[in-house]
Coordinates of C-alpha atoms and ligand atoms in Angstrom, one line a residue:
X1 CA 83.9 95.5 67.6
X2 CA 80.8 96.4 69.2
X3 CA 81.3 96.2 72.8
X4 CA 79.0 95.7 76.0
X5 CA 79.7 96.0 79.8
X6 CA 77.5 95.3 83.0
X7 CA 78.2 96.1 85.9
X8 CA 79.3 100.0 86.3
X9 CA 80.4 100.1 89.8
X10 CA 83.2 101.3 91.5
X11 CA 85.3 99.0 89.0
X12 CA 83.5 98.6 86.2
X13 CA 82.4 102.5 85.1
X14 CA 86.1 103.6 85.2
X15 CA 87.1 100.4 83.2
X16 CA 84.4 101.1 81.1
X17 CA 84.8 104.6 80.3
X18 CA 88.6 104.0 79.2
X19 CA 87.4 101.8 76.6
X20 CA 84.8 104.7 76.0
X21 CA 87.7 107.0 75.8
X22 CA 89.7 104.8 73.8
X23 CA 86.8 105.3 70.7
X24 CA 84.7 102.0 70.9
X25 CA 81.3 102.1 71.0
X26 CA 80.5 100.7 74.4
X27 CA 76.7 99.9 76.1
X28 CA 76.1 99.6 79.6
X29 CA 73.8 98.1 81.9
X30 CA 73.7 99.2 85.8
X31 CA 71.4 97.4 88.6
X32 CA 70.8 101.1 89.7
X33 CA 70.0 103.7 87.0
X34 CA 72.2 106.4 87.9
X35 CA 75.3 105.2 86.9
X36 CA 73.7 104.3 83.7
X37 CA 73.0 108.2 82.9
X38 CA 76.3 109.0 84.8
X39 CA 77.9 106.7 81.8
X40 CA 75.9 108.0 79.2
X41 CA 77.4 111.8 80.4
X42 CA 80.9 110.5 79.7
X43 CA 79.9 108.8 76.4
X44 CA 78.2 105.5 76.4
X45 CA 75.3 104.0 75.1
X46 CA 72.0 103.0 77.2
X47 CA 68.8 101.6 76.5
X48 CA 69.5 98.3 76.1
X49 CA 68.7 95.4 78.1
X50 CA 71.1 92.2 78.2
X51 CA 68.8 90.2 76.6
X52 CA 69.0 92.1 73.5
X53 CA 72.6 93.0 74.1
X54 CA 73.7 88.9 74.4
X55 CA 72.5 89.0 70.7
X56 CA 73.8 92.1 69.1
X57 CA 77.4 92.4 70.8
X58 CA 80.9 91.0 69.8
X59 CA 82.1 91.3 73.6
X60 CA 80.3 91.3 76.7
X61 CA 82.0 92.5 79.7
X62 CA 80.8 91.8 83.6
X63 CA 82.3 93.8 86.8
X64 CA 79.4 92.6 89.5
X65 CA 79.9 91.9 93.3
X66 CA 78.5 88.9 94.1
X67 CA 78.8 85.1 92.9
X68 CA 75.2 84.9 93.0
X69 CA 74.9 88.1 90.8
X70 CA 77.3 86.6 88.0
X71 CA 75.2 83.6 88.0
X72 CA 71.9 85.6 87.5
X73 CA 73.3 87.5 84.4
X74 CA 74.7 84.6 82.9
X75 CA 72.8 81.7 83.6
X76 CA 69.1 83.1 84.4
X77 CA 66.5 83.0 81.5
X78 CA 67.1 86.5 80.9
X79 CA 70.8 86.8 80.8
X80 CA 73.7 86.1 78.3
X81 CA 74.2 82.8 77.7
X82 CA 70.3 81.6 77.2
X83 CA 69.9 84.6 74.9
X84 CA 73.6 84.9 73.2
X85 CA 74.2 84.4 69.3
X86 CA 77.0 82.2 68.4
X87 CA 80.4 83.5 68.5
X88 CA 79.9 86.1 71.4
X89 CA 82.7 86.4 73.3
X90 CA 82.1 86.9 77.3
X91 CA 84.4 88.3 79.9
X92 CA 83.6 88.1 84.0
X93 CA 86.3 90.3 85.3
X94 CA 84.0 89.6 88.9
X95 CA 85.9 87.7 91.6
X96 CA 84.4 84.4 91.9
X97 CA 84.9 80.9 92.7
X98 CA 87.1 78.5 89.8
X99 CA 84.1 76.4 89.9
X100 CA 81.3 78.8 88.7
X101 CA 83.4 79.9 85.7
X102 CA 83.7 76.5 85.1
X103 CA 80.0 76.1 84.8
X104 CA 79.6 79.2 82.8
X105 CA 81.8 78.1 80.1
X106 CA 80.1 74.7 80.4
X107 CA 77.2 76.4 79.7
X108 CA 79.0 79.0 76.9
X109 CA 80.8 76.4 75.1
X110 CA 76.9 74.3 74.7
X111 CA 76.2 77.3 72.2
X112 CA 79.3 77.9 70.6
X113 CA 80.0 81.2 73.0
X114 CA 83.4 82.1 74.1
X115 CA 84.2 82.7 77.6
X116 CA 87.2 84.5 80.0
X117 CA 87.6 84.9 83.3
X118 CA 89.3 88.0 83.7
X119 CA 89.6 88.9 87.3
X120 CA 91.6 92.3 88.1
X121 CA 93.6 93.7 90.9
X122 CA 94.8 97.4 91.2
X123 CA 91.7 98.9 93.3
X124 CA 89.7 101.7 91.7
X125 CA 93.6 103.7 90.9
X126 CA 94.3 100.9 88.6
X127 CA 90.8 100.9 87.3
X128 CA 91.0 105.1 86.3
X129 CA 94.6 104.9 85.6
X130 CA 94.4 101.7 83.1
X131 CA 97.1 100.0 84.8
X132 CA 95.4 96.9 86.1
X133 CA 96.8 93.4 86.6
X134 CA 94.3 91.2 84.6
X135 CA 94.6 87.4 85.0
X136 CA 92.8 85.6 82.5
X137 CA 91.8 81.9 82.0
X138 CA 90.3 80.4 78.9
X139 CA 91.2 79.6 75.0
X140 CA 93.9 81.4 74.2
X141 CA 93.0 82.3 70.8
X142 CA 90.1 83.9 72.4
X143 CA 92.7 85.8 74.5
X144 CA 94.4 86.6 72.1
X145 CA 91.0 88.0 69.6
X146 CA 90.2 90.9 72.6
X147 CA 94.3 91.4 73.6
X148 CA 93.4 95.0 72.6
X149 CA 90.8 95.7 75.2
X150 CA 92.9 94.2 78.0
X151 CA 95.9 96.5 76.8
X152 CA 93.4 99.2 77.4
X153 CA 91.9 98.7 80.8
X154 CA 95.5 96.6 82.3
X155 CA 99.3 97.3 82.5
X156 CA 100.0 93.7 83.4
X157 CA 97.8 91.5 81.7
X158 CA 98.5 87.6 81.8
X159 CA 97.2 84.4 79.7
X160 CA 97.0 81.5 82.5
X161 CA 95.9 78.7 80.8
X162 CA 92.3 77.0 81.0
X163 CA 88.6 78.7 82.4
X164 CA 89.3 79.2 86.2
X165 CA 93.0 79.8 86.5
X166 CA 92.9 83.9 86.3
X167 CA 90.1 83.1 89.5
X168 CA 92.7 81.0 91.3
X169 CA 95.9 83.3 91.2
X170 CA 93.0 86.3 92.3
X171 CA 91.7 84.5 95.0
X172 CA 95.5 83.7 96.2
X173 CA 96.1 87.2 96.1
X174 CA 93.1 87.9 98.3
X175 CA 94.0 85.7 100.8
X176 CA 97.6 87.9 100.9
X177 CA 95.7 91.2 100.9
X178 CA 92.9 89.7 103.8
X179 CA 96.1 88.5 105.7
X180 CA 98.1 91.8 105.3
X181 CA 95.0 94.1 106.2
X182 CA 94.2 92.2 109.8
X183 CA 98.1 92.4 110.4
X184 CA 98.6 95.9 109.3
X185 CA 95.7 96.7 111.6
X186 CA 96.9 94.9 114.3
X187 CA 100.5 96.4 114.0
X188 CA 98.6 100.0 114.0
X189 CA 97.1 99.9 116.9
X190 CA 99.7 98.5 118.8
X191 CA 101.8 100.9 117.7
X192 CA 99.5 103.8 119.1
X193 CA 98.9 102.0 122.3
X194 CA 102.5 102.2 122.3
X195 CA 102.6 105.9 121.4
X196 CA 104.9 105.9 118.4
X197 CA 103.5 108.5 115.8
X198 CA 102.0 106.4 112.9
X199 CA 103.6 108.7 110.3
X200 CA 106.9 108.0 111.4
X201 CA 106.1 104.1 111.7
X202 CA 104.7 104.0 108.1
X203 CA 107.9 105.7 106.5
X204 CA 110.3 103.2 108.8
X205 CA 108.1 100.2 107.3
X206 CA 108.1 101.8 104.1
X207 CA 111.9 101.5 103.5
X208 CA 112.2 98.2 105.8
X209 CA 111.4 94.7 105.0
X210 CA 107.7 95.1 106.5
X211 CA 107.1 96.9 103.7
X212 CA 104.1 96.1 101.5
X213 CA 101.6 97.6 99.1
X214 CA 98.6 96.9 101.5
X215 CA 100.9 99.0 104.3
X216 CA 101.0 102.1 102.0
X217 CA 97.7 101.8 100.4
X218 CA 95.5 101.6 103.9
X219 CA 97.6 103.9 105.9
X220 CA 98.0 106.8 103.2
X221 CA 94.8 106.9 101.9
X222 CA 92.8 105.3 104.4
X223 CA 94.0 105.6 108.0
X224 CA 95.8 108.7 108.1
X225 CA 92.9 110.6 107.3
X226 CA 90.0 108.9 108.9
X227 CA 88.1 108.5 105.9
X228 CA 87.2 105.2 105.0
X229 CA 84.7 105.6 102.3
X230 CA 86.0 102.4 99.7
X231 CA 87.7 101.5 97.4
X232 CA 87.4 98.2 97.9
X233 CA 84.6 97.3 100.4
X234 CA 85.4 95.1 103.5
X235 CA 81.7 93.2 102.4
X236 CA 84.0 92.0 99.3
X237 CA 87.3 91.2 101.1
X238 CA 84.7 89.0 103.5
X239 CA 83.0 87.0 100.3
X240 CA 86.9 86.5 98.9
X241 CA 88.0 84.9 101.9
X242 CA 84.8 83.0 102.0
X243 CA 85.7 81.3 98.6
X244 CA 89.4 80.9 99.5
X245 CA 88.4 79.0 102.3
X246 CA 86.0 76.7 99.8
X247 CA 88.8 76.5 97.3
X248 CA 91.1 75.3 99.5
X249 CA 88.6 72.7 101.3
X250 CA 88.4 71.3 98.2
X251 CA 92.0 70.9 97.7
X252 CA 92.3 69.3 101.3
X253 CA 94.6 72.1 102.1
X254 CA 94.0 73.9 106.0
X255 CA 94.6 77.7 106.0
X256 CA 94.9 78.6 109.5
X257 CA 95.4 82.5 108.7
X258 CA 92.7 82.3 106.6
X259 CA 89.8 80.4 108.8
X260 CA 91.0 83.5 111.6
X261 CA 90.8 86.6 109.0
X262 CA 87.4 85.4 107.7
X263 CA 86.0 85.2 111.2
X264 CA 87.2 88.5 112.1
X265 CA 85.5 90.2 109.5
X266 CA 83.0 88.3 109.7
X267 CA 83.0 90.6 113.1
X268 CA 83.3 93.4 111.1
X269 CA 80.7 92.9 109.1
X270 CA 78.5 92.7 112.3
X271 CA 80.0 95.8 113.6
X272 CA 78.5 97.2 110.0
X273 CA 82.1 98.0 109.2
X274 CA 80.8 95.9 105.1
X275 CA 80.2 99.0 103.2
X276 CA 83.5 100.9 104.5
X277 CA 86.7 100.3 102.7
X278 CA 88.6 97.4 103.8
X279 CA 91.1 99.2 105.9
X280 CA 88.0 99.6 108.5
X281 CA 89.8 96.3 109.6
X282 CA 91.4 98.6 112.0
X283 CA 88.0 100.0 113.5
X284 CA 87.5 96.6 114.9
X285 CA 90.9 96.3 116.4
X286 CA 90.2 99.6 118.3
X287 CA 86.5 98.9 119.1
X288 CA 87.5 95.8 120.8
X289 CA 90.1 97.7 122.5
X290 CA 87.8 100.8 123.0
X291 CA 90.5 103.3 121.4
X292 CA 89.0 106.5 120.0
X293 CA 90.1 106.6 116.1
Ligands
NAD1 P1 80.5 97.7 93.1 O1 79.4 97.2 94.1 O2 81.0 99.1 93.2 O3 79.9 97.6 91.6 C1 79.1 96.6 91.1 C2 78.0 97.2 90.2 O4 77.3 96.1 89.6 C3 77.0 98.0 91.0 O5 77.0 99.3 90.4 C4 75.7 97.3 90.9 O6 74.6 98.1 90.8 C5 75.9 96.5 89.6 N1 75.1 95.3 89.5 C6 74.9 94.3 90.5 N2 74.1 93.3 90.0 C7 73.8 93.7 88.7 C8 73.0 93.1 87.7 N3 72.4 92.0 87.9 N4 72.9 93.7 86.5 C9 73.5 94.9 86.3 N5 74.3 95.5 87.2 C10 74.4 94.9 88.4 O7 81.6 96.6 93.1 P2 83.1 96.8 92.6 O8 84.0 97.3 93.7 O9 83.2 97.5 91.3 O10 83.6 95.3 92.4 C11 83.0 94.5 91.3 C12 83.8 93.1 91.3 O11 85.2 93.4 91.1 C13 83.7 92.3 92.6 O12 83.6 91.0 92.3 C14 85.0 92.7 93.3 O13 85.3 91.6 94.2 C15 85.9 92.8 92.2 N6 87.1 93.7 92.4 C16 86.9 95.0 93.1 C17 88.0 95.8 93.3 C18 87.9 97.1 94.0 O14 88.9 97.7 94.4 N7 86.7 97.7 94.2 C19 89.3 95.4 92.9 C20 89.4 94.2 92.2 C21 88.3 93.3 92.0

């Protein structure tokens, strides 16, 4: 199988390496050109653009940030599906809205092209490690044609039925993860108002029923050292929310949580708290509170 992915970002280079590492022949494409030659040092291929890649690949794999990036490089004149041969088979691993993977296979399925949404969780451990939870929507007999490449890159990787499902359980998760960072951040900084010692609070929560993955992850790697260079950006946290919120306008369902957690970092975008890793929730808390991190 001759394999391409685009989009070799904090996600996408380690995911594509694995496969690298794993012995297919794997081309990349980057926005920026340095992660292109950084990919070529670990093994890849280069040089192509996705035009010409749309018609000589099996499977083309996408890890961008942006709903409006996904659109351009599969929907513009220049990207996969206008240009694809028959039979490709494409794979957005991106978080994006149910309805835009929708189009795209609207689109796909016009010219007999196959198409997955594939959207991950597992942060950029899960990524290196090959351990991520994939939730894919789409054919399954498609599914089940590039099963070997998901094994690779994912420990838990789950068929959910029809184009736009894998986006819907993501976008739920988000929603948890958005909801869990504002209240972990919260719970921190009352708790050094308070003067515990946030060690001692975060191996008390660890074996109590506050206990959560999001608790762990932003204190250990995050907090505790003041260091929050992502991971997973807060500017990506802020556009998941965003399309939570639309999803679940259109299902007429009201997410008070949700509504408050987007507006707050919303704040933190304006505080230019986007490009830090989404436990900066927490610098917001203690700028409105004026504590010194
Ligand atoms: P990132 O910004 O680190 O990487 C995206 C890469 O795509 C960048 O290198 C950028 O240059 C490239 N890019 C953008 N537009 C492009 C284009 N038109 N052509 C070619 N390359 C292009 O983002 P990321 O953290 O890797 O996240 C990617 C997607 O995965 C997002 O949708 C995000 O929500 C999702 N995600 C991220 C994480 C995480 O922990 N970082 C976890 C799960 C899901």
């Amino acid at each position: 199988m001759k394999l391409a992915f685009i989009g070799l970002g904090n996600m996408g280079f380690p995911m594509s390496r694995n496969l690298v590492n794993a012995g297919y022949c794997v081309y990349g494409v980057n926005r920026s050109k340095q992660r292109e030659y950084e990919f070529e040092k670990a093994g890849g291929l280069i040089g192509k653009s996705i035009k010409e890649l749309a018609n000589e690949m099996d499977v083309i794999m996408t890890c961008l940030p942006l709903p409006s990036d996904v659109e351009d490089v599969y929907l513009g004149e220049e990207g996969l599906i206008s240009n694809g041969k028959e039979h490709l088979i494409l794979i957005d691993f991106s978080t994006v809205s149910p309805n835009l993977n929708k189009k795209i296979h609207h689109e796909a399925s016009a010219k007999n092209i196959e198409f997955l949404d594939a959207p991950i969780s597992g942060g950029t451990t899960g990524a290196e490690a090959g351990t991520l939870s994939i939730m894919v929507g789409g054919e399954k007999r498609t599914f089940d044609q590039v099963l070997p490449i998901f094994n690779i890159l994912g420990g838990n990787v789950y068929h959910i039925g029809e184009v736009g499902n894998g986006s819907i359980i993501k976008l739920i998760n988000q929603y948890l993860v958005s909801v869990h960072s504002q209240a972990v951040s919260e719970a921190f900084v009352l708790a050094e108002i308070a003067g515990i010692n946030l060690d001692l609070l975060t191996e008390i929560l660890s074996v109590s029923y506050a206990q959560s993955k999001i608790l762990e992850r932003h204190y250990t790697n995050f907090i505790s050292i003041n260091n929050f260079q992502p991971g997973f950006e807060l500017g990506l946290l802020h556009k998941d929310v965003t399309i939570v919120n639309e999803m679940a306008e259109s299902y007429q369902v009201d997410m008070p949580l949700g509504n408050k957690v987007t507006e707050l970092l919303s704040e933190a975008l304006e505080s230019d708290l986007g490009k830090k890793d989404m436990s900066a929730m927490i610098q917001l808390m203690r700028e409105k509170l004026k504590i010194e991190s």
